[in-house]
């Protein structure tokens, strides 16, 4: 939607308090705006105008939700978390991750809203601080995390919260959900971004090999150790150590891993010198660690050390809205230096209907296979492998149902309707609006 309300000829002038606030915000490097309690944008600093301003889209005097989301109603009425409503209830700051329309297209933006109170405790204005999230893309991208569904945004918001800290992060999710990409995003959003990002694949390593890989070894430590070899802990100095599939670490090695995390010290295999580690820990697993603890397969003390900040990663079946975005990203990446492929609507619909037990990794593999059959550069339904046996468990896309027909017989709330259709309230609002039913 590109139409905007007419620019106000004589917008209400901001109060002296707001004017002094604007003068102060002008020195801030982050984009910031001042809003009145009716969602109107009263002022913006230069950083905001530089990042979010547009010559052909004036914003002063306009509703924030029209500028940022192209909505006709506040965010909470469109199925989103509204930080102004929450800040009003809390009478304090609120923080949320949204997707905003910007001059560059849709982008993930972290929004922090703070109410400004007068001498009587009444809210006279709000200050909104915006930060573009660089660790993920809401558009097809050549690399990194891609998504814009509510489930994806929830995980991304958690990542943004924890990344600047030093807390260990535990990524939980099925195989193929992108745990290494999320781990890399934690690293690149942290203060250690300039340091190394070192991956340790814990699956398939024997106890002896695991210790040697992690801690390194001295010359002569075992048969074949002809030279001293630094371990991955040493390689990760000043950066991030990512322990992928930590649930596969042998019990005997869990003790040594716990000692490393607790003391920050270790020894190379065959060595006597105590070395000091300096890394940020990110771990990941698809296994049920709590159940493994109960069965004596995973140490309880290690679990509590690595799980200071767990982030559940959603399976692809809970991110149906992201499938088209992921497909276009994969085709864009695969097209680098090759002919560019497209996908026809029927094939896309079939991909959106699948259950995807292998998640994003499976989707990528299906597209890699399909490209070999797309002789004319277009992936069609016949190029896709047969659907898995449990495809019936997947919900059909809402487009397959007539919203008008559903509405005619549906008596519940918008939230209940969204749940019935298997989509978010935000997506329901957009589709109702697109069909003139909102």
Short mmCIF file of C-alpha atoms in Angstrom, two decimals:
data_model
loop_
_atom_site.label_atom_id
_atom_site.label_comp_id
_atom_site.label_asym_id
_atom_site.label_seq_id
_atom_site.Cartn_x
_atom_site.Cartn_y
_atom_site.Cartn_z
CA UNK A 1 0.00 0.00 0.00
CA UNK A 2 1.59 3.26 -1.10
CA UNK A 3 -1.17 5.74 -0.40
CA UNK A 4 -0.62 7.96 2.61
CA UNK A 5 -2.84 10.38 4.50
CA UNK A 6 -2.40 14.00 3.33
CA UNK A 7 0.55 15.74 4.94
CA UNK A 8 -0.84 18.04 7.69
CA UNK A 9 -0.52 21.70 6.76
CA UNK A 10 -0.52 22.89 10.39
CA UNK A 11 0.44 19.96 12.61
CA UNK A 12 0.11 20.58 16.33
CA UNK A 13 3.42 22.13 17.45
CA UNK A 14 5.33 20.02 19.98
CA UNK A 15 5.47 21.20 23.56
CA UNK A 16 8.56 22.90 24.97
CA UNK A 17 9.39 19.61 26.74
CA UNK A 18 9.25 17.69 23.46
CA UNK A 19 11.24 20.37 21.63
CA UNK A 20 14.05 20.16 24.17
CA UNK A 21 13.91 16.38 23.90
CA UNK A 22 14.30 16.58 20.12
CA UNK A 23 17.34 18.84 20.53
CA UNK A 24 18.87 16.25 22.84
CA UNK A 25 18.12 13.33 20.49
CA UNK A 26 19.81 15.11 17.62
CA UNK A 27 23.15 14.12 19.17
CA UNK A 28 22.19 10.41 19.22
CA UNK A 29 23.77 8.17 16.58
CA UNK A 30 20.78 5.78 16.57
CA UNK A 31 17.63 6.65 14.60
CA UNK A 32 15.04 8.09 17.00
CA UNK A 33 11.59 9.62 16.70
CA UNK A 34 9.17 11.32 19.07
CA UNK A 35 5.52 10.21 19.06
CA UNK A 36 2.43 11.63 20.70
CA UNK A 37 -0.01 9.27 22.50
CA UNK A 38 -2.12 9.09 19.31
CA UNK A 39 0.71 7.46 17.29
CA UNK A 40 1.59 10.66 15.40
CA UNK A 41 5.27 11.25 14.59
CA UNK A 42 6.15 14.67 16.04
CA UNK A 43 9.85 14.79 15.25
CA UNK A 44 12.82 12.71 14.09
CA UNK A 45 16.56 13.08 14.48
CA UNK A 46 18.99 13.22 11.57
CA UNK A 47 19.96 9.56 12.00
CA UNK A 48 16.33 8.53 11.48
CA UNK A 49 15.94 10.74 8.43
CA UNK A 50 19.13 9.30 6.97
CA UNK A 51 18.17 5.63 7.48
CA UNK A 52 14.38 5.63 7.21
CA UNK A 53 13.41 8.91 5.59
CA UNK A 54 12.29 9.14 1.99
CA UNK A 55 11.80 12.19 -0.23
CA UNK A 56 8.56 10.82 -1.68
CA UNK A 57 7.13 9.72 1.67
CA UNK A 58 6.81 12.44 4.31
CA UNK A 59 6.47 11.14 7.85
CA UNK A 60 6.06 14.11 10.22
CA UNK A 61 2.45 14.28 11.39
CA UNK A 62 1.71 10.78 10.12
CA UNK A 63 0.83 7.68 12.15
CA UNK A 64 3.86 5.55 12.98
CA UNK A 65 2.07 2.34 11.99
CA UNK A 66 1.31 3.76 8.53
CA UNK A 67 4.92 4.73 7.93
CA UNK A 68 6.57 1.62 9.38
CA UNK A 69 4.02 -1.07 8.47
CA UNK A 70 1.65 0.48 5.91
CA UNK A 71 -1.18 -0.49 8.26
CA UNK A 72 -4.45 1.41 8.65
CA UNK A 73 -4.70 0.49 12.33
CA UNK A 74 -2.23 0.23 15.23
CA UNK A 75 -0.01 -2.85 15.32
CA UNK A 76 -1.96 -4.67 18.04
CA UNK A 77 -5.12 -4.48 15.91
CA UNK A 78 -3.19 -6.01 13.00
CA UNK A 79 -2.02 -9.03 14.99
CA UNK A 80 1.35 -7.61 16.11
CA UNK A 81 2.88 -6.64 19.44
CA UNK A 82 2.41 -2.88 19.82
CA UNK A 83 5.22 -1.37 21.92
CA UNK A 84 3.22 1.82 22.58
CA UNK A 85 0.34 -0.11 24.07
CA UNK A 86 2.71 -2.16 26.21
CA UNK A 87 4.71 0.89 27.32
CA UNK A 88 1.47 2.58 28.28
CA UNK A 89 0.45 -0.41 30.41
CA UNK A 90 3.90 -0.71 32.00
CA UNK A 91 4.46 3.05 32.25
CA UNK A 92 7.98 2.11 31.29
CA UNK A 93 10.04 0.99 28.29
CA UNK A 94 9.11 -1.85 25.97
CA UNK A 95 11.21 -3.53 23.32
CA UNK A 96 10.12 -5.57 20.30
CA UNK A 97 11.41 -6.81 16.95
CA UNK A 98 9.27 -5.80 13.97
CA UNK A 99 9.55 -5.87 10.19
CA UNK A 100 9.42 -2.30 8.88
CA UNK A 101 9.04 -0.93 5.40
CA UNK A 102 12.18 1.09 4.69
CA UNK A 103 13.61 2.81 1.59
CA UNK A 104 15.62 -0.41 1.08
CA UNK A 105 12.59 -2.70 1.36
CA UNK A 106 11.33 -4.77 4.32
CA UNK A 107 13.87 -5.06 7.14
CA UNK A 108 13.98 -6.47 10.65
CA UNK A 109 14.08 -3.53 13.06
CA UNK A 110 14.47 -3.63 16.82
CA UNK A 111 12.21 -1.03 18.41
CA UNK A 112 12.55 0.32 21.95
CA UNK A 113 9.84 2.69 23.14
CA UNK A 114 10.01 4.85 26.28
CA UNK A 115 7.17 6.98 27.64
CA UNK A 116 7.82 10.61 28.63
CA UNK A 117 5.89 11.66 31.75
CA UNK A 118 4.91 15.17 32.79
CA UNK A 119 5.07 16.53 36.35
CA UNK A 120 1.72 14.89 37.12
CA UNK A 121 2.75 11.46 35.87
CA UNK A 122 0.75 11.64 32.64
CA UNK A 123 2.31 10.35 29.40
CA UNK A 124 2.85 13.30 27.07
CA UNK A 125 4.99 11.63 24.43
CA UNK A 126 7.06 8.57 23.56
CA UNK A 127 10.64 8.26 22.35
CA UNK A 128 11.23 5.42 19.89
CA UNK A 129 14.73 4.13 19.23
CA UNK A 130 15.21 1.98 16.13
CA UNK A 131 18.04 -0.39 15.20
CA UNK A 132 18.16 -2.29 11.92
CA UNK A 133 18.96 -5.96 12.55
CA UNK A 134 21.85 -6.95 10.28
CA UNK A 135 21.99 -10.63 11.27
CA UNK A 136 18.94 -11.67 9.22
CA UNK A 137 17.13 -10.65 6.05
CA UNK A 138 13.40 -10.21 5.46
CA UNK A 139 14.05 -10.38 1.69
CA UNK A 140 15.70 -13.02 -0.50
CA UNK A 141 19.38 -12.96 0.38
CA UNK A 142 22.66 -14.35 -0.92
CA UNK A 143 23.72 -15.51 2.54
CA UNK A 144 22.83 -15.85 6.20
CA UNK A 145 19.51 -16.13 8.01
CA UNK A 146 16.35 -15.43 6.02
CA UNK A 147 12.81 -15.21 7.39
CA UNK A 148 9.95 -13.00 8.48
CA UNK A 149 7.38 -15.38 10.02
CA UNK A 150 6.32 -14.85 13.66
CA UNK A 151 8.10 -18.06 14.75
CA UNK A 152 11.34 -16.99 13.06
CA UNK A 153 11.12 -13.45 14.44
CA UNK A 154 10.65 -14.79 17.97
CA UNK A 155 13.94 -16.71 17.74
CA UNK A 156 15.66 -13.73 16.11
CA UNK A 157 14.46 -11.38 18.86
CA UNK A 158 15.91 -13.73 21.50
CA UNK A 159 19.19 -13.80 19.57
CA UNK A 160 19.31 -9.99 19.52
CA UNK A 161 18.77 -9.91 23.27
CA UNK A 162 21.56 -12.29 24.21
CA UNK A 163 24.19 -11.65 21.53
CA UNK A 164 25.74 -8.50 23.11
CA UNK A 165 26.19 -10.30 26.45
CA UNK A 166 28.72 -12.98 27.41
CA UNK A 167 26.14 -15.60 28.41
CA UNK A 168 26.43 -19.10 26.95
CA UNK A 169 23.69 -19.76 24.38
CA UNK A 170 22.00 -23.12 23.78
CA UNK A 171 20.24 -23.51 20.42
CA UNK A 172 17.51 -26.16 20.49
CA UNK A 173 15.82 -27.49 17.38
CA UNK A 174 15.32 -30.32 14.95
CA UNK A 175 18.03 -31.23 12.46
CA UNK A 176 18.12 -28.85 9.53
CA UNK A 177 16.65 -25.81 11.31
CA UNK A 178 19.75 -23.66 10.76
CA UNK A 179 21.51 -23.93 14.13
CA UNK A 180 24.94 -23.10 12.72
CA UNK A 181 23.58 -20.01 10.94
CA UNK A 182 21.99 -18.84 14.19
CA UNK A 183 25.23 -19.51 16.07
CA UNK A 184 27.18 -17.49 13.51
CA UNK A 185 24.63 -14.67 13.86
CA UNK A 186 25.16 -14.66 17.65
CA UNK A 187 28.89 -14.32 17.02
CA UNK A 188 28.56 -11.58 14.40
CA UNK A 189 26.20 -9.56 16.62
CA UNK A 190 28.51 -9.79 19.64
CA UNK A 191 31.54 -7.78 20.67
CA UNK A 192 33.66 -10.74 19.52
CA UNK A 193 32.59 -10.38 15.90
CA UNK A 194 36.14 -9.53 14.81
CA UNK A 195 37.46 -12.74 16.41
CA UNK A 196 37.29 -16.29 15.03
CA UNK A 197 34.11 -18.37 14.83
CA UNK A 198 35.15 -21.98 15.40
CA UNK A 199 32.82 -24.92 14.83
CA UNK A 200 33.23 -28.21 16.70
CA UNK A 201 31.09 -31.01 15.27
CA UNK A 202 30.57 -33.18 18.33
CA UNK A 203 28.74 -35.97 16.50
CA UNK A 204 30.78 -38.95 15.44
CA UNK A 205 33.93 -38.04 17.41
CA UNK A 206 35.39 -40.77 19.61
CA UNK A 207 36.43 -39.85 23.15
CA UNK A 208 40.16 -39.75 22.28
CA UNK A 209 39.66 -37.84 19.06
CA UNK A 210 37.30 -35.38 20.72
CA UNK A 211 39.84 -34.47 23.40
CA UNK A 212 42.62 -34.05 20.84
CA UNK A 213 40.46 -31.94 18.53
CA UNK A 214 39.20 -29.73 21.35
CA UNK A 215 42.35 -29.27 23.44
CA UNK A 216 45.10 -30.07 20.93
CA UNK A 217 48.05 -32.33 21.65
CA UNK A 218 51.78 -32.24 22.25
CA UNK A 219 54.37 -33.92 20.03
CA UNK A 220 54.63 -37.59 20.96
CA UNK A 221 51.37 -37.59 22.94
CA UNK A 222 50.24 -40.67 21.00
CA UNK A 223 51.22 -42.69 17.95
CA UNK A 224 51.17 -40.40 14.93
CA UNK A 225 51.49 -37.16 16.93
CA UNK A 226 54.67 -36.03 15.18
CA UNK A 227 54.18 -32.33 15.93
CA UNK A 228 52.42 -30.15 18.46
CA UNK A 229 48.89 -29.33 17.31
CA UNK A 230 46.76 -26.49 18.73
CA UNK A 231 43.18 -27.46 19.57
CA UNK A 232 39.96 -25.75 18.56
CA UNK A 233 39.71 -24.07 21.98
CA UNK A 234 43.04 -22.38 21.30
CA UNK A 235 41.94 -21.48 17.77
CA UNK A 236 38.83 -19.80 19.18
CA UNK A 237 40.80 -17.38 21.40
CA UNK A 238 39.03 -14.01 21.44
CA UNK A 239 36.09 -15.37 19.46
CA UNK A 240 33.21 -17.85 19.67
CA UNK A 241 33.36 -21.62 20.11
CA UNK A 242 30.32 -23.38 18.63
CA UNK A 243 29.75 -26.90 19.95
CA UNK A 244 27.33 -28.39 17.42
CA UNK A 245 25.33 -31.42 18.57
CA UNK A 246 26.64 -31.20 22.12
CA UNK A 247 24.25 -34.00 23.09
CA UNK A 248 26.66 -36.40 21.36
CA UNK A 249 29.63 -35.58 23.62
CA UNK A 250 30.72 -38.80 25.43
CA UNK A 251 30.05 -38.80 29.19
CA UNK A 252 33.75 -39.05 30.05
CA UNK A 253 34.46 -35.95 27.97
CA UNK A 254 31.55 -34.05 29.49
CA UNK A 255 33.56 -33.85 32.73
CA UNK A 256 36.52 -32.23 30.97
CA UNK A 257 34.24 -29.92 29.00
CA UNK A 258 32.61 -28.80 32.25
CA UNK A 259 36.03 -28.12 33.79
CA UNK A 260 36.98 -26.03 30.75
CA UNK A 261 33.81 -23.94 30.99
CA UNK A 262 33.99 -23.49 34.77
CA UNK A 263 37.69 -22.77 35.16
CA UNK A 264 38.55 -21.35 31.73
CA UNK A 265 41.67 -23.54 31.71
CA UNK A 266 42.75 -26.72 29.91
CA UNK A 267 45.80 -28.79 28.93
CA UNK A 268 46.78 -30.22 25.60
CA UNK A 269 46.74 -34.02 25.38
CA UNK A 270 50.14 -35.19 26.63
CA UNK A 271 50.96 -31.76 28.05
CA UNK A 272 51.53 -30.41 31.58
CA UNK A 273 51.20 -26.68 30.87
CA UNK A 274 47.91 -25.09 31.97
CA UNK A 275 46.49 -22.90 29.21
CA UNK A 276 43.84 -20.22 29.56
CA UNK A 277 40.82 -20.17 27.27
CA UNK A 278 39.04 -17.03 26.09
CA UNK A 279 35.92 -17.76 24.08
CA UNK A 280 32.16 -17.19 24.04
CA UNK A 281 30.30 -20.52 24.13
CA UNK A 282 27.39 -21.34 21.84
CA UNK A 283 26.08 -24.93 21.85
CA UNK A 284 23.37 -26.66 19.85
CA UNK A 285 21.52 -29.95 19.84
CA UNK A 286 18.48 -31.66 18.39
CA UNK A 287 18.41 -34.12 21.30
CA UNK A 288 16.20 -33.84 24.44
CA UNK A 289 18.93 -32.99 26.95
CA UNK A 290 16.57 -32.88 29.94
CA UNK A 291 15.39 -36.41 29.20
CA UNK A 292 19.01 -37.48 28.72
CA UNK A 293 19.85 -36.04 32.14
CA UNK A 294 17.09 -38.10 33.72
CA UNK A 295 18.51 -41.22 32.03
CA UNK A 296 22.07 -40.43 33.15
CA UNK A 297 23.23 -39.78 29.58
CA UNK A 298 24.04 -36.10 30.06
CA UNK A 299 25.55 -34.41 33.08
CA UNK A 300 23.19 -32.15 34.97
CA UNK A 301 25.93 -29.70 36.00
CA UNK A 302 27.09 -29.34 32.38
CA UNK A 303 23.53 -28.79 31.20
CA UNK A 304 23.02 -25.88 33.58
CA UNK A 305 26.35 -24.39 32.50
CA UNK A 306 25.53 -24.38 28.79
CA UNK A 307 21.83 -23.52 28.99
CA UNK A 308 21.99 -20.05 30.54
CA UNK A 309 20.05 -18.73 27.54
CA UNK A 310 18.21 -21.40 25.53
CA UNK A 311 16.72 -20.40 22.15
CA UNK A 312 14.22 -22.83 20.56
CA UNK A 313 14.50 -22.75 16.76
CA UNK A 314 11.22 -23.39 14.91
CA UNK A 315 10.85 -26.25 12.42
CA UNK A 316 10.05 -25.25 8.83
CA UNK A 317 6.45 -26.48 9.17
CA UNK A 318 5.92 -23.63 11.68
CA UNK A 319 7.43 -21.15 9.20
CA UNK A 320 5.19 -21.73 6.16
CA UNK A 321 5.21 -17.99 5.45
CA UNK A 322 8.99 -18.16 4.97
CA UNK A 323 9.07 -20.93 2.36
CA UNK A 324 8.72 -18.65 -0.69
CA UNK A 325 11.39 -16.36 0.79
CA UNK A 326 13.74 -19.28 1.40
CA UNK A 327 13.11 -20.77 -2.05
CA UNK A 328 13.95 -17.48 -3.77
CA UNK A 329 17.05 -17.10 -1.60
CA UNK A 330 18.31 -20.59 -2.46
CA UNK A 331 17.65 -20.07 -6.17
CA UNK A 332 19.46 -16.74 -5.97
CA UNK A 333 22.44 -18.32 -4.25
CA UNK A 334 22.57 -21.30 -6.60
CA UNK A 335 22.42 -18.93 -9.55
CA UNK A 336 25.70 -17.24 -8.71
CA UNK A 337 27.83 -17.74 -11.83
CA UNK A 338 25.14 -19.94 -13.35
CA UNK A 339 21.86 -19.39 -15.14
CA UNK A 340 19.18 -17.91 -12.89
CA UNK A 341 16.28 -20.24 -12.12
CA UNK A 342 12.65 -19.41 -11.34
CA UNK A 343 9.83 -21.52 -9.93
CA UNK A 344 6.27 -21.69 -11.20
CA UNK A 345 3.29 -21.08 -8.84
CA UNK A 346 2.17 -24.72 -8.83
CA UNK A 347 5.56 -25.95 -7.69
CA UNK A 348 5.75 -23.24 -5.02
CA UNK A 349 2.33 -24.23 -3.71
CA UNK A 350 3.44 -27.85 -3.46
CA UNK A 351 6.54 -26.83 -1.49
CA UNK A 352 4.37 -24.76 0.87
CA UNK A 353 2.10 -27.75 1.52
CA UNK A 354 4.84 -30.17 2.56
CA UNK A 355 5.58 -31.20 6.12
CA UNK A 356 9.39 -30.92 5.78
CA UNK A 357 10.71 -33.36 8.41
CA UNK A 358 14.24 -32.41 7.29
CA UNK A 359 13.43 -28.70 7.60
CA UNK A 360 15.42 -26.02 5.74
CA UNK A 361 18.20 -28.46 4.83
CA UNK A 362 15.64 -30.73 3.13
CA UNK A 363 14.14 -27.78 1.23
CA UNK A 364 17.57 -26.81 -0.05
CA UNK A 365 18.30 -30.38 -1.17
CA UNK A 366 14.94 -30.64 -2.97
CA UNK A 367 15.71 -27.45 -4.90
CA UNK A 368 19.23 -28.64 -5.76
CA UNK A 369 17.74 -31.80 -7.22
CA UNK A 370 14.98 -29.94 -9.07
CA UNK A 371 17.42 -27.55 -10.77
CA UNK A 372 18.97 -30.53 -12.58
CA UNK A 373 15.65 -31.17 -14.34
CA UNK A 374 14.77 -27.53 -15.09
CA UNK A 375 16.22 -27.44 -18.59
CA UNK A 376 14.38 -24.22 -19.52
CA UNK A 377 15.25 -22.48 -16.24
CA UNK A 378 11.83 -22.98 -14.61
CA UNK A 379 11.25 -25.44 -11.74
CA UNK A 380 7.85 -27.11 -12.13
CA UNK A 381 5.82 -29.59 -10.09
CA UNK A 382 7.08 -32.58 -12.08
CA UNK A 383 10.66 -31.66 -11.12
CA UNK A 384 9.94 -32.10 -7.40
CA UNK A 385 10.30 -35.47 -5.64
CA UNK A 386 7.20 -37.23 -4.38
CA UNK A 387 5.68 -35.88 -1.20
CA UNK A 388 6.63 -37.68 2.05
CA UNK A 389 4.10 -40.07 3.56
CA UNK A 390 3.11 -37.65 6.33
CA UNK A 391 2.36 -34.74 3.99
CA UNK A 392 -1.26 -34.84 5.17
CA UNK A 393 -0.06 -33.47 8.51
CA UNK A 394 0.84 -30.19 6.85
CA UNK A 395 -1.76 -27.44 6.64
CA UNK A 396 -2.78 -26.26 3.18
CA UNK A 397 -1.91 -22.64 2.46
CA UNK A 398 -4.68 -20.26 3.41
CA UNK A 399 -4.89 -19.14 -0.21
CA UNK A 400 -6.51 -22.50 -0.97
CA UNK A 401 -9.50 -21.48 1.10
CA UNK A 402 -11.87 -18.68 0.27
CA UNK A 403 -11.63 -16.17 3.11
CA UNK A 404 -15.00 -14.74 2.16
CA UNK A 405 -16.61 -18.17 2.48
CA UNK A 406 -14.90 -18.82 5.79
CA UNK A 407 -15.92 -15.45 7.19
CA UNK A 408 -19.55 -16.01 6.19
CA UNK A 409 -19.80 -19.00 8.52
CA UNK A 410 -17.23 -18.11 11.18
CA UNK A 411 -18.37 -16.55 14.44
CA UNK A 412 -15.15 -16.30 16.47
CA UNK A 413 -12.50 -13.64 16.99
CA UNK A 414 -9.77 -12.74 14.51
CA UNK A 415 -7.28 -14.61 16.68
CA UNK A 416 -9.43 -17.77 16.57
CA UNK A 417 -9.82 -17.45 12.79
CA UNK A 418 -6.05 -17.17 12.35
CA UNK A 419 -5.56 -20.28 14.49
CA UNK A 420 -8.12 -22.19 12.41
CA UNK A 421 -6.35 -21.26 9.18
CA UNK A 422 -2.91 -22.03 10.61
CA UNK A 423 -1.48 -18.54 10.06
CA UNK A 424 -0.57 -15.56 12.24
CA UNK A 425 -2.99 -12.72 12.97
CA UNK A 426 -0.70 -10.39 11.05
CA UNK A 427 -0.88 -12.55 7.92
CA UNK A 428 -4.65 -12.88 8.30
CA UNK A 429 -4.99 -9.10 8.52
CA UNK A 430 -2.91 -8.60 5.38
CA UNK A 431 -4.92 -11.13 3.41
CA UNK A 432 -8.25 -9.78 4.60
CA UNK A 433 -7.11 -6.32 3.60
CA UNK A 434 -5.85 -7.53 0.19
CA UNK A 435 -9.28 -9.02 -0.52
CA UNK A 436 -11.15 -5.96 0.76
CA UNK A 437 -12.52 -7.85 3.77
CA UNK A 438 -10.71 -6.01 6.57
#
